[in-house]
Coordinates of C-alpha atoms (C1' of nucleotides) in Angstrom, one line a residue:
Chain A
X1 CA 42.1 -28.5 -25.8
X2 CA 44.9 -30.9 -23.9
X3 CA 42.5 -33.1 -22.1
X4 CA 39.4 -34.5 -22.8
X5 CA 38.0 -34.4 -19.6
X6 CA 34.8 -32.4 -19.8
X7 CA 31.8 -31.0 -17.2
X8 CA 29.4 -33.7 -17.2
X9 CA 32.4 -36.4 -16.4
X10 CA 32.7 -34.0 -13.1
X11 CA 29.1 -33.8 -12.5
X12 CA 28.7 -37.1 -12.7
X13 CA 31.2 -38.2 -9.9
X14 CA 29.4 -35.7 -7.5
X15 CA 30.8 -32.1 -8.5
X16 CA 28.5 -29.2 -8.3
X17 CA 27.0 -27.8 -11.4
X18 CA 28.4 -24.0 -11.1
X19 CA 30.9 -21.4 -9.8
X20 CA 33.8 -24.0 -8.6
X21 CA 32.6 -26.7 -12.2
X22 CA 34.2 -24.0 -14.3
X23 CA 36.9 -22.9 -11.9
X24 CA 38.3 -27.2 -12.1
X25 CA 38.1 -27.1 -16.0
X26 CA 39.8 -23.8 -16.5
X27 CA 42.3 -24.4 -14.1
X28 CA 43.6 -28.1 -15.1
X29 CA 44.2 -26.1 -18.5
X30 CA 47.1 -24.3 -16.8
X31 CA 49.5 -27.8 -16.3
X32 CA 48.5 -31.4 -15.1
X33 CA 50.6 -32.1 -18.9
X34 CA 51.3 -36.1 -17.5
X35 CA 47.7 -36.5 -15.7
X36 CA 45.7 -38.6 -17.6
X37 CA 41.8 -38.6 -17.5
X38 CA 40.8 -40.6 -14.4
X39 CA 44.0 -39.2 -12.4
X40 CA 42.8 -35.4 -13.3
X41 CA 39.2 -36.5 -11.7
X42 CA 40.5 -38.3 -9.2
X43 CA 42.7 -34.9 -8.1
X44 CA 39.8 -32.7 -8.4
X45 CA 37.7 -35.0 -6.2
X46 CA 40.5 -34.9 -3.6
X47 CA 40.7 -31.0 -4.2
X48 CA 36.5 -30.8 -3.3
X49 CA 36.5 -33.2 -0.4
X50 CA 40.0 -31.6 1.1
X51 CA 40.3 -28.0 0.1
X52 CA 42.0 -26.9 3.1
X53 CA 45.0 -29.4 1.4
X54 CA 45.1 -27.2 -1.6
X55 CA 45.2 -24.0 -0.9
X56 CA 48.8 -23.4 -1.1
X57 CA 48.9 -25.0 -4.3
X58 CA 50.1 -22.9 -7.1
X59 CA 47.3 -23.8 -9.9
X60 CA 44.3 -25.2 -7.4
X61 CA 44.4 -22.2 -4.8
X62 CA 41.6 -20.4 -6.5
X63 CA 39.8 -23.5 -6.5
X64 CA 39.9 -24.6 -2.8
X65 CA 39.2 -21.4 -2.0
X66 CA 36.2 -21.0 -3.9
X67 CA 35.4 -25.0 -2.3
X68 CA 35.7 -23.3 1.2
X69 CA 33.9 -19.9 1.0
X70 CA 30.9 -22.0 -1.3
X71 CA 30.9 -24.6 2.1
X72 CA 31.1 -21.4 4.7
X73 CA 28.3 -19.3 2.7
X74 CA 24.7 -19.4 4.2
X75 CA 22.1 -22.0 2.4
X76 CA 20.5 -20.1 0.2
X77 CA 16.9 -19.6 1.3
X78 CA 15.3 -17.9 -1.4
X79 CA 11.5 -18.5 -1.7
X80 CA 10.8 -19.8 -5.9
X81 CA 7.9 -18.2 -7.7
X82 CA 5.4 -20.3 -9.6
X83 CA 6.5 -20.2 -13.2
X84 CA 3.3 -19.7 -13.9
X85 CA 1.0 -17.3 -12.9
X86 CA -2.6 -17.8 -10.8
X87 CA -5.2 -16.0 -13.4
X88 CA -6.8 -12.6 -12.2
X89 CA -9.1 -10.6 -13.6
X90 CA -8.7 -7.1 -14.8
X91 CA -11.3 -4.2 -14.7
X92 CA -11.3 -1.3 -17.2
X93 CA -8.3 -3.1 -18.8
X94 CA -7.6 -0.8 -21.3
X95 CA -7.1 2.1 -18.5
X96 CA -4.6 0.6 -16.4
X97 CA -0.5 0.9 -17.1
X98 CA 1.5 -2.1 -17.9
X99 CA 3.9 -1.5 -14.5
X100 CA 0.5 -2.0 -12.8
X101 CA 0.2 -5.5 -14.5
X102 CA 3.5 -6.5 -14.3
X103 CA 3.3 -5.9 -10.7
X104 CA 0.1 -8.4 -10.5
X105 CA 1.4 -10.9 -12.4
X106 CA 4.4 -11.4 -9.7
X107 CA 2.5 -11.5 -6.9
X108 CA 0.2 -14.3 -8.7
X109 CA 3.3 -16.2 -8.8
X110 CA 3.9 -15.8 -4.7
X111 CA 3.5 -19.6 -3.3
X112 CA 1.4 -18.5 -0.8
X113 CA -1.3 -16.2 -3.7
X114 CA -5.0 -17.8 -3.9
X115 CA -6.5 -15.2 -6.2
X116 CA -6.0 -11.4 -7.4
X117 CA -7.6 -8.8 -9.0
X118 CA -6.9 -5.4 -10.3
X119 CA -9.5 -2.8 -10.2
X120 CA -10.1 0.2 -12.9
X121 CA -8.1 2.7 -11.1
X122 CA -5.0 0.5 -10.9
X123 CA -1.4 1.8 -10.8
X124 CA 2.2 0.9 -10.2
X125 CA 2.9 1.2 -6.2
X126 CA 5.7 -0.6 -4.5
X127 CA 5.5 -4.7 -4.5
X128 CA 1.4 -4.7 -4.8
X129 CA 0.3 -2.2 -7.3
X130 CA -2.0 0.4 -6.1
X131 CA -5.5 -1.0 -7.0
X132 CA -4.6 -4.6 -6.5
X133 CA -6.3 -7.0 -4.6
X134 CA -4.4 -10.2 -3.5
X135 CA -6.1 -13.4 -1.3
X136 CA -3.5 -15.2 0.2
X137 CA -3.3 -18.8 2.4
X138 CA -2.1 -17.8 5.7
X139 CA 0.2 -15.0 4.7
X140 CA 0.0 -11.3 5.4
X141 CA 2.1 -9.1 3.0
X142 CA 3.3 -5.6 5.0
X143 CA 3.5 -4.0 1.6
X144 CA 0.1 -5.8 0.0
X145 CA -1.4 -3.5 2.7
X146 CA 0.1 -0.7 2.0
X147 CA 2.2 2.2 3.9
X148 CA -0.7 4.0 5.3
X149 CA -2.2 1.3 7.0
X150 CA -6.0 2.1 7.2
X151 CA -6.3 5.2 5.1
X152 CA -10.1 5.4 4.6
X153 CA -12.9 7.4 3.8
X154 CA -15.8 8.2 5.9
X155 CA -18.7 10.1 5.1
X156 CA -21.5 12.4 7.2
X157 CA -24.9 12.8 5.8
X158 CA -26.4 16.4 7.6
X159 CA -30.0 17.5 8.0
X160 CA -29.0 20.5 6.0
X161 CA -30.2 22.1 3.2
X162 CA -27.8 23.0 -0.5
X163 CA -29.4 26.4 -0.3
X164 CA -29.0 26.9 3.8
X165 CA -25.0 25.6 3.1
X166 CA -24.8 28.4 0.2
X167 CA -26.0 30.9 2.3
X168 CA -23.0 29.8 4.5
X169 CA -20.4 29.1 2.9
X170 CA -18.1 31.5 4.9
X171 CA -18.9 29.6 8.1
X172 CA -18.5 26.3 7.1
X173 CA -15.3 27.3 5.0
X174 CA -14.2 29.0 8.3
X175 CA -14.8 25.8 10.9
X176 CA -13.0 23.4 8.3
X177 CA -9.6 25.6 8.5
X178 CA -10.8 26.1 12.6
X179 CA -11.0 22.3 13.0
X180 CA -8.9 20.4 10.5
X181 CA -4.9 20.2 10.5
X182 CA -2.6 19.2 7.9
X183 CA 0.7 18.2 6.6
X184 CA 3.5 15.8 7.3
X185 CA 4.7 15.4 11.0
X186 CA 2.0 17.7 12.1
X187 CA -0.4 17.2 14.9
X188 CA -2.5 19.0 17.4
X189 CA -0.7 20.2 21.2
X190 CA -1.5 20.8 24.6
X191 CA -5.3 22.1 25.1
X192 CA -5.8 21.5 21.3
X193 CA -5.3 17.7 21.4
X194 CA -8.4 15.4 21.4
X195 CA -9.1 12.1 22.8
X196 CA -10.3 9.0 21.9
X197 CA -10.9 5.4 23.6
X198 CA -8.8 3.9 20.9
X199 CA -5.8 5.8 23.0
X200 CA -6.2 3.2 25.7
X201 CA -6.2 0.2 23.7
X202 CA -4.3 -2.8 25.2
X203 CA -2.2 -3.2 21.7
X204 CA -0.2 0.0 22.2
X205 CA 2.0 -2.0 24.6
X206 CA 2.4 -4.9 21.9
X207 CA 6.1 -3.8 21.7
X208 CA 8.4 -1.4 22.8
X209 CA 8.6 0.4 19.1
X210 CA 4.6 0.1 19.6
X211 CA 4.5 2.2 22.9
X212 CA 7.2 4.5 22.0
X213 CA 4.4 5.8 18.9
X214 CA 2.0 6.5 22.2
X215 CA 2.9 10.2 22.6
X216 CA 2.8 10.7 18.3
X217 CA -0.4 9.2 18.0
X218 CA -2.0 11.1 20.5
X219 CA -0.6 14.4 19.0
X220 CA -1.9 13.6 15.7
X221 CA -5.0 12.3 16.5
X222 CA -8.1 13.9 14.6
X223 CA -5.1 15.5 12.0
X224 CA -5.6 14.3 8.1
X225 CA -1.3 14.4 6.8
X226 CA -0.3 15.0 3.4
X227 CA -0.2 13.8 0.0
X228 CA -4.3 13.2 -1.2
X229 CA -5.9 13.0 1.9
X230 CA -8.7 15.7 2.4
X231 CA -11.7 17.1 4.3
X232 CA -14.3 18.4 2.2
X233 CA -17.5 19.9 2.6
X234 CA -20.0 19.0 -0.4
X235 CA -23.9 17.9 -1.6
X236 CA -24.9 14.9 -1.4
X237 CA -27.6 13.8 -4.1
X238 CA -29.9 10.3 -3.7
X239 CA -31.6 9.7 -6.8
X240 CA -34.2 7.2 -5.0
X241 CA -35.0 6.7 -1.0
X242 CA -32.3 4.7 0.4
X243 CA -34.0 2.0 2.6
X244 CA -30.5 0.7 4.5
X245 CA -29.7 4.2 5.8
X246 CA -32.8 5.6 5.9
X247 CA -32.6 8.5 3.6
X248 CA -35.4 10.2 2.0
X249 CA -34.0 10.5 -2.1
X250 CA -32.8 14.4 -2.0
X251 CA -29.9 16.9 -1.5
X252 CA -28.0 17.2 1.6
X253 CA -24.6 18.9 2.8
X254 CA -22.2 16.2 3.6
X255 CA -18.9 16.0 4.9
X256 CA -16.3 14.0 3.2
X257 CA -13.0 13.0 4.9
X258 CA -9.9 10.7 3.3
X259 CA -6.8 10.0 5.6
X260 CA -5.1 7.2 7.6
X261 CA -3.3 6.7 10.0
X262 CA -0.8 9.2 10.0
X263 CA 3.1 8.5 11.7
X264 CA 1.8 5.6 13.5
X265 CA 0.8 3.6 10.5
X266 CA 3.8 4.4 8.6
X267 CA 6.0 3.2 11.8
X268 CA 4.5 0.1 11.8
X269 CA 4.2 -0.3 8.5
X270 CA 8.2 0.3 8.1
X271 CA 9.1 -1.7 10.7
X272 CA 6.9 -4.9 10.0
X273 CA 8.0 -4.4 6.3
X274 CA 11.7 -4.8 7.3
X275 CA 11.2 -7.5 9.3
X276 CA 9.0 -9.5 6.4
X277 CA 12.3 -8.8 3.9
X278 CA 14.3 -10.3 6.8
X279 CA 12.5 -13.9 7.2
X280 CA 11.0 -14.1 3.6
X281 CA 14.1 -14.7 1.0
X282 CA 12.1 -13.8 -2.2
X283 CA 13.3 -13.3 -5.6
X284 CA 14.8 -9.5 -6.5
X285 CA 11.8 -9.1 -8.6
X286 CA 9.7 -9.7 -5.7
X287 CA 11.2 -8.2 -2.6
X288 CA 8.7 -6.0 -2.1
X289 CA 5.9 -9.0 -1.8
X290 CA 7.8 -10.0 1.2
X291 CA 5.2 -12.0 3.9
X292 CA 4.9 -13.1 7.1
X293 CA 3.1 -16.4 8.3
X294 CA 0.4 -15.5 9.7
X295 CA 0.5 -18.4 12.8
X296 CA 4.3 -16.6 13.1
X297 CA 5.2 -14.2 16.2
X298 CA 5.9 -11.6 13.5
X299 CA 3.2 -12.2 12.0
X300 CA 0.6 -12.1 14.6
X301 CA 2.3 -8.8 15.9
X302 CA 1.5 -7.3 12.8
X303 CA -1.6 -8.4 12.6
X304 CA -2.9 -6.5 15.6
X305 CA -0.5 -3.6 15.2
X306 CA -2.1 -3.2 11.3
X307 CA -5.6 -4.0 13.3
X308 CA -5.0 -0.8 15.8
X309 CA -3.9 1.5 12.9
X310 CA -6.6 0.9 11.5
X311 CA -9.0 1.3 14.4
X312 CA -6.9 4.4 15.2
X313 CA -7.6 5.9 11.3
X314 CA -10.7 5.3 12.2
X315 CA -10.6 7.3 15.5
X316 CA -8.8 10.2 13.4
X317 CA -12.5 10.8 10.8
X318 CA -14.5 10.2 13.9
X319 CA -12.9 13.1 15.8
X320 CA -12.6 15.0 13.1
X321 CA -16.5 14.2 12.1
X322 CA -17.4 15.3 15.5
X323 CA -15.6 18.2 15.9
X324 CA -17.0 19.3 12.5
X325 CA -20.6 18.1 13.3
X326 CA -20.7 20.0 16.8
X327 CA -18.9 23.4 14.8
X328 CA -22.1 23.9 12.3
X329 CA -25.0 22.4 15.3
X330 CA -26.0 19.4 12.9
X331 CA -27.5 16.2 13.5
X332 CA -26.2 13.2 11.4
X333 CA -28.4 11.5 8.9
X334 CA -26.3 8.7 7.9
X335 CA -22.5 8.0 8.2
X336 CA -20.6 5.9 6.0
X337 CA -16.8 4.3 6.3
X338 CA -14.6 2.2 4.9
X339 CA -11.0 1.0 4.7
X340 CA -9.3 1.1 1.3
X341 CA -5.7 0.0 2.7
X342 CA -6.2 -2.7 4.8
X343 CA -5.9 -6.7 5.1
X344 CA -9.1 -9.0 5.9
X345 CA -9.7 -12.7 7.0
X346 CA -12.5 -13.3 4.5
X347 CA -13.6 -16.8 2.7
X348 CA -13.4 -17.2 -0.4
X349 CA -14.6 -19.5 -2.5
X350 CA -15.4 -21.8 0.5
X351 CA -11.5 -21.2 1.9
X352 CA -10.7 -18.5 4.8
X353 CA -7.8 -16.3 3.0
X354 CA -6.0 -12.9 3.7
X355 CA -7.7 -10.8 1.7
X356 CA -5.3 -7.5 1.2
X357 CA -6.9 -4.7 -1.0
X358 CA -4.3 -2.1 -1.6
X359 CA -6.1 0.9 -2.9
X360 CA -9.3 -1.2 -2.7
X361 CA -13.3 -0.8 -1.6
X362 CA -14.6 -3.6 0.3
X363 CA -17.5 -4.8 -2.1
X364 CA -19.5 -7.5 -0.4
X365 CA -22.7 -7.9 -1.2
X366 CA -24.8 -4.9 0.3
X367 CA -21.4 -3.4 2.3
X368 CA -21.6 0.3 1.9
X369 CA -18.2 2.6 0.3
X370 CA -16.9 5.5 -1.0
X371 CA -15.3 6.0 -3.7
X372 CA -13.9 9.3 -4.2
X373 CA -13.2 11.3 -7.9
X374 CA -10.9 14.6 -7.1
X375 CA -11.8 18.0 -5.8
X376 CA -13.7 18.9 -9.1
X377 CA -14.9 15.2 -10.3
X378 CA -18.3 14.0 -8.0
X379 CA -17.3 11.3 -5.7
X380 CA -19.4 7.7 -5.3
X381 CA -21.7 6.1 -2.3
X382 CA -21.8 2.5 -3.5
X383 CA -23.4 -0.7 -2.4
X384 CA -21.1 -3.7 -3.4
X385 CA -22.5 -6.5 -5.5
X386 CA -20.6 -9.2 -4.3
X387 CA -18.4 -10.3 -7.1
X388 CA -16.4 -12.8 -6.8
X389 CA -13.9 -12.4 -9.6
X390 CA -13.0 -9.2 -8.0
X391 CA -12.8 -10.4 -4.3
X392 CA -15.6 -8.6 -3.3
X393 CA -14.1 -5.3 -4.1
X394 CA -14.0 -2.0 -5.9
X395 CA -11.6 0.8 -7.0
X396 CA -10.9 3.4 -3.6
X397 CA -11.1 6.0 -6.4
X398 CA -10.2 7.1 -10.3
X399 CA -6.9 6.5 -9.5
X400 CA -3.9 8.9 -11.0
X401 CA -3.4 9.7 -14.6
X402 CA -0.1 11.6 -13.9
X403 CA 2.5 11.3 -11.4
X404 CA 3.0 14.1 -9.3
X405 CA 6.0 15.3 -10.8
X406 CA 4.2 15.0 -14.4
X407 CA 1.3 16.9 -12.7
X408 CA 3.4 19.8 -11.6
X409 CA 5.2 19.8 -14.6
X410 CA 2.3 20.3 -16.9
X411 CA -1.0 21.5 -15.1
X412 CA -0.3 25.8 -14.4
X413 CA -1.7 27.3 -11.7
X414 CA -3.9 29.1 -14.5
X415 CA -5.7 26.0 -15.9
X416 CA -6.2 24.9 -12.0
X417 CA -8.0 28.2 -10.9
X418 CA -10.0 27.9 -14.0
X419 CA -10.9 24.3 -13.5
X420 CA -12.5 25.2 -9.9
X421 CA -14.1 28.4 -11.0
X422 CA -15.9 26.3 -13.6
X423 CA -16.7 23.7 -11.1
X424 CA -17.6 26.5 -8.3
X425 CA -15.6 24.6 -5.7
X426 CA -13.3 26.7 -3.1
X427 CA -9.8 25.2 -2.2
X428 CA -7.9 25.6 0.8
X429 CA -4.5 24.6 0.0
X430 CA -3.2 21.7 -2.3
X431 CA -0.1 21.5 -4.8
X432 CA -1.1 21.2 -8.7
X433 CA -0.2 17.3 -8.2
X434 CA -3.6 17.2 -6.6
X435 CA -5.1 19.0 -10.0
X436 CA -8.3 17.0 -11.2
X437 CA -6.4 16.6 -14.4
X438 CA -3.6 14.5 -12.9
X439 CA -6.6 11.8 -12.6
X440 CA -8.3 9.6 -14.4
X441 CA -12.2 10.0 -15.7
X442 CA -13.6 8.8 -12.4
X443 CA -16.8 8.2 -14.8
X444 CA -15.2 6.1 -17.0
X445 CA -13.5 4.3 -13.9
X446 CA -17.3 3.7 -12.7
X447 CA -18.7 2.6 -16.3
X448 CA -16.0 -0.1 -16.1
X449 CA -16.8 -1.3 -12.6
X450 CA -20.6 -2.1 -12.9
X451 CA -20.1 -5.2 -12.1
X452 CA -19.0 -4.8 -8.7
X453 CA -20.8 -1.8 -7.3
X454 CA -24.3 0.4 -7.4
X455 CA -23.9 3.6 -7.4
X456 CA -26.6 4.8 -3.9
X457 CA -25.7 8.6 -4.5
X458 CA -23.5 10.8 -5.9
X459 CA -21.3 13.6 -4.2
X460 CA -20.0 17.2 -5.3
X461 CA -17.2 18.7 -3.7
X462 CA -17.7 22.2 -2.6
X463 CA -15.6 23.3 -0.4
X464 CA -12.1 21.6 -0.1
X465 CA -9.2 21.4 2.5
X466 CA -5.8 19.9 1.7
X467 CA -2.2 20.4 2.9
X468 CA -0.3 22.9 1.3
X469 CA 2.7 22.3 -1.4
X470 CA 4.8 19.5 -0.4
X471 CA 8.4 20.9 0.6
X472 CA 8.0 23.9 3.1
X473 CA 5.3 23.5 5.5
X474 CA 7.0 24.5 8.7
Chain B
dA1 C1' 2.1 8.1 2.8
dT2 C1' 5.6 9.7 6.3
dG3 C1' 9.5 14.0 9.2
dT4 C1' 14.0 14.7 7.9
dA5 C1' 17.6 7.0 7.7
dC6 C1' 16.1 1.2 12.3

DNA sequence: ATGTAC
């Protein structure tokens, strides 16, 4: 090398560590023969503080360019993660995939993360894994929620017999296909549409992209969508009396529903998720973790936008519930709902946080859930324990042991038919990515959640309705 | 999860 000027000299004198430290050294390579070490640095100073001087000069042009775009480009507001990341605990560890984990341990390393936990049925999703809970301080996270903002399960309890239901069976096969719609985009029109109070709630004029959904979520009100989502008739079984809800221990027909909130949700959740990536610069690794503060204008709008697709999922199993419940002339014994996609202000530990559970039961102590298996596997009413290492929560289910393009790939329509024969269960509709063997052992996900919820009574699907295959529906 | 890309 001609000179023995080197970096740290630069650095010292106040140049940049970077892009335009190894531009200088490179380029005083290419001449500067009679400059001797203090005139070189006293040049390149010049050249930093007046690049606009330099950029017709035929060896520092590159460099007071790259001075004048580094001094014109945007401060670069990219959120840091904690190196380290906040402990969480893990439930039926060895069941859940390392993508799951991964995707944890970023969001413990969000600034604004309190705690985290990842329940038995966990599974890679986008930014919060499916199955993760996250508390945060002050934060709401569009995608800890989830796309379908309040998909749920809810839960009738009838005053009818297993052996009056098998003597019916045609019936109550024929009111769920009378009364229950799916697939994407589709909805209910004219005479056919039903109503519900949650229609005139002030938040639909929040915004104008709020309003605009109006019309959509008035067609698809009381209509269940695609993908798992369900209506099911089945038997209930309570081991023991249930004191809360007033059950006498026995069999019952129950109705079983799973669905959110349809093309409203997924608008909102879309556009508060775009808007999150917009104000919160985060690592690439992270994007998806984007949040909003929750004393911000965004984020308060999502906060009751998220609020009202919830309360409208809600209003979606109640209509559906009623319409059901009025088809067969039954009275309700007990009804049981919950929220598995959804964000709470809950304290914990003695601090009020955002508690997000993506794929997640509410498990307080004593709070009623559902936990579902598939359309062969029994599905759970559970009363939470209260745990505190799991944020008071559970799995929403035994989560998926094959992706649906694995599932279609390798379950036939053979083994499927089989599988329901043996379980006596009659399906209306569903791909073979809905296949019970595309999940996991909901019984070992239930062994490796004792911790966190009782089991109150245990429920067999017998008759189920889900949307047809994917692609063609119209 | 959702109509088809804000």
């Amino acid at each position: 090398m001609k000179h023995i000027l080197n970096g740290n000299e630069l650095i010292e004198r106040g140049y940049a560590p970077g892009k335009t430290l190894g531009l200088a050294l490179s380029l005083i390579e290419k001449g500067f023969e009679e400059f001797n070490k203090e005139e070189l640095i006293t040049l390149l100073l010049e050249v930093k503080a007046k690049p606009e001087q330099f950029i017709d000069h035929e060896i520092l042009e590159k460099l007071a360019t790259a001075i004048i775009e580094e001094a014109a480009a945007p401060v670069d507001e990219t959120i840091a993660l904690s190196a380290q990341a906040t402990a969480y605990t893990v439930y039926g560890g060895d069941q859940i995939e390392e993508g799951a984990r991964k995707q944890m341990n970023i969001a413990m390393r969000l600034p604004v993360s309190v705690a985290g936990a990842l329940m038995p049925d966990a599974h890679q999703g986008y930014g919060l894994p499916i199955g993760g809970v996250l508390a945060t301080r002050n934060a709401i996270i569009p995608y800890g929620v989830g796309v379908d903002i309040g998909c749920r399960m809810a839960l009738s309890v009838f005053d009818i017999s297993e052996s009056h239901f098998h003597e019916n069976e045609a019936q109550f096969k024929r009111e769920l296909i009378a009364h229950t719609k799916f697939g994407a985009g589709h909805g209910f029109h004219g005479q056919y549409k039903a109503d519900h109070e949650v229609l005139e709630r002030a938040e639909f004029n929040l915004t104008p992209m709020i309003k605009n959904l109006h019309d959509k979520a008035y067609s698809q009100l009381g209509s269940s969508g695609g993908g798992n989502h369900f209506v099911e008739w089945g038997i209930i079984e309570f081991e023991k009396d249930d004191g809360a809800l007033n059950i006498p221990k026995g069999k019952y027909l129950a109705l079983l529903t799973h669905s959110g909130s349809r093309g409203f949700g997924a608008t909102v959740a879309g556009h508060y998720t775009r808007l999150a990536k917009e104000l919160c610069k985060l690592p690439q690794e992270a994007v998806n973790l984007a949040y909003l503060d929750m004393n911000s204008e965004a984020g308060q709008e999502y906060w009751l936008a998220m609020n009202l697709a919830g309360d409208y999922a809600s209003a979606c199993h109640e209509v559906i519930h009623k319409k059901l419940t009025k088809a067969i002339g039954a009275e309700v014994l007990a009804r049981v709902e919950n929220h598995h996609n959804f964000a709470w202000k809950e304290v914990w530990n003695g601090e009020e946080v955002i508690v997000h559970r993506k794929g997640a039961t509410p498990a307080g102590k004593g709070v009623m859930g559902i936990i579902p298996g598939s359309m062969t596997a029994p599905g759970f009413l559970v009363r939470g324990k209260g745990e505190t290492a799991a944020i008071n929560s559970a799995s929403h289910g035994a989560g998926r042991l094959m992706s649906r393009t694995k599932a279609i790939q390798n379950i036939s329509r053979d083994q499927m038919r089989a599988i329901l024969k043996e379980h006596k269960v009659t399906l209306i509709g569903a791909g073979l990515d809905e296949a019970p063997m595309a999940y996991k052992d909901i019984n070992l996900v239930m062994d490796a959640q004792k911790e966190l919820v009782d089991v109150v009574a245990r429920f067999s699907p017998k008759i189920v309705r889900m949307a047809d295959d994917g692609s063609r529906e119209d």
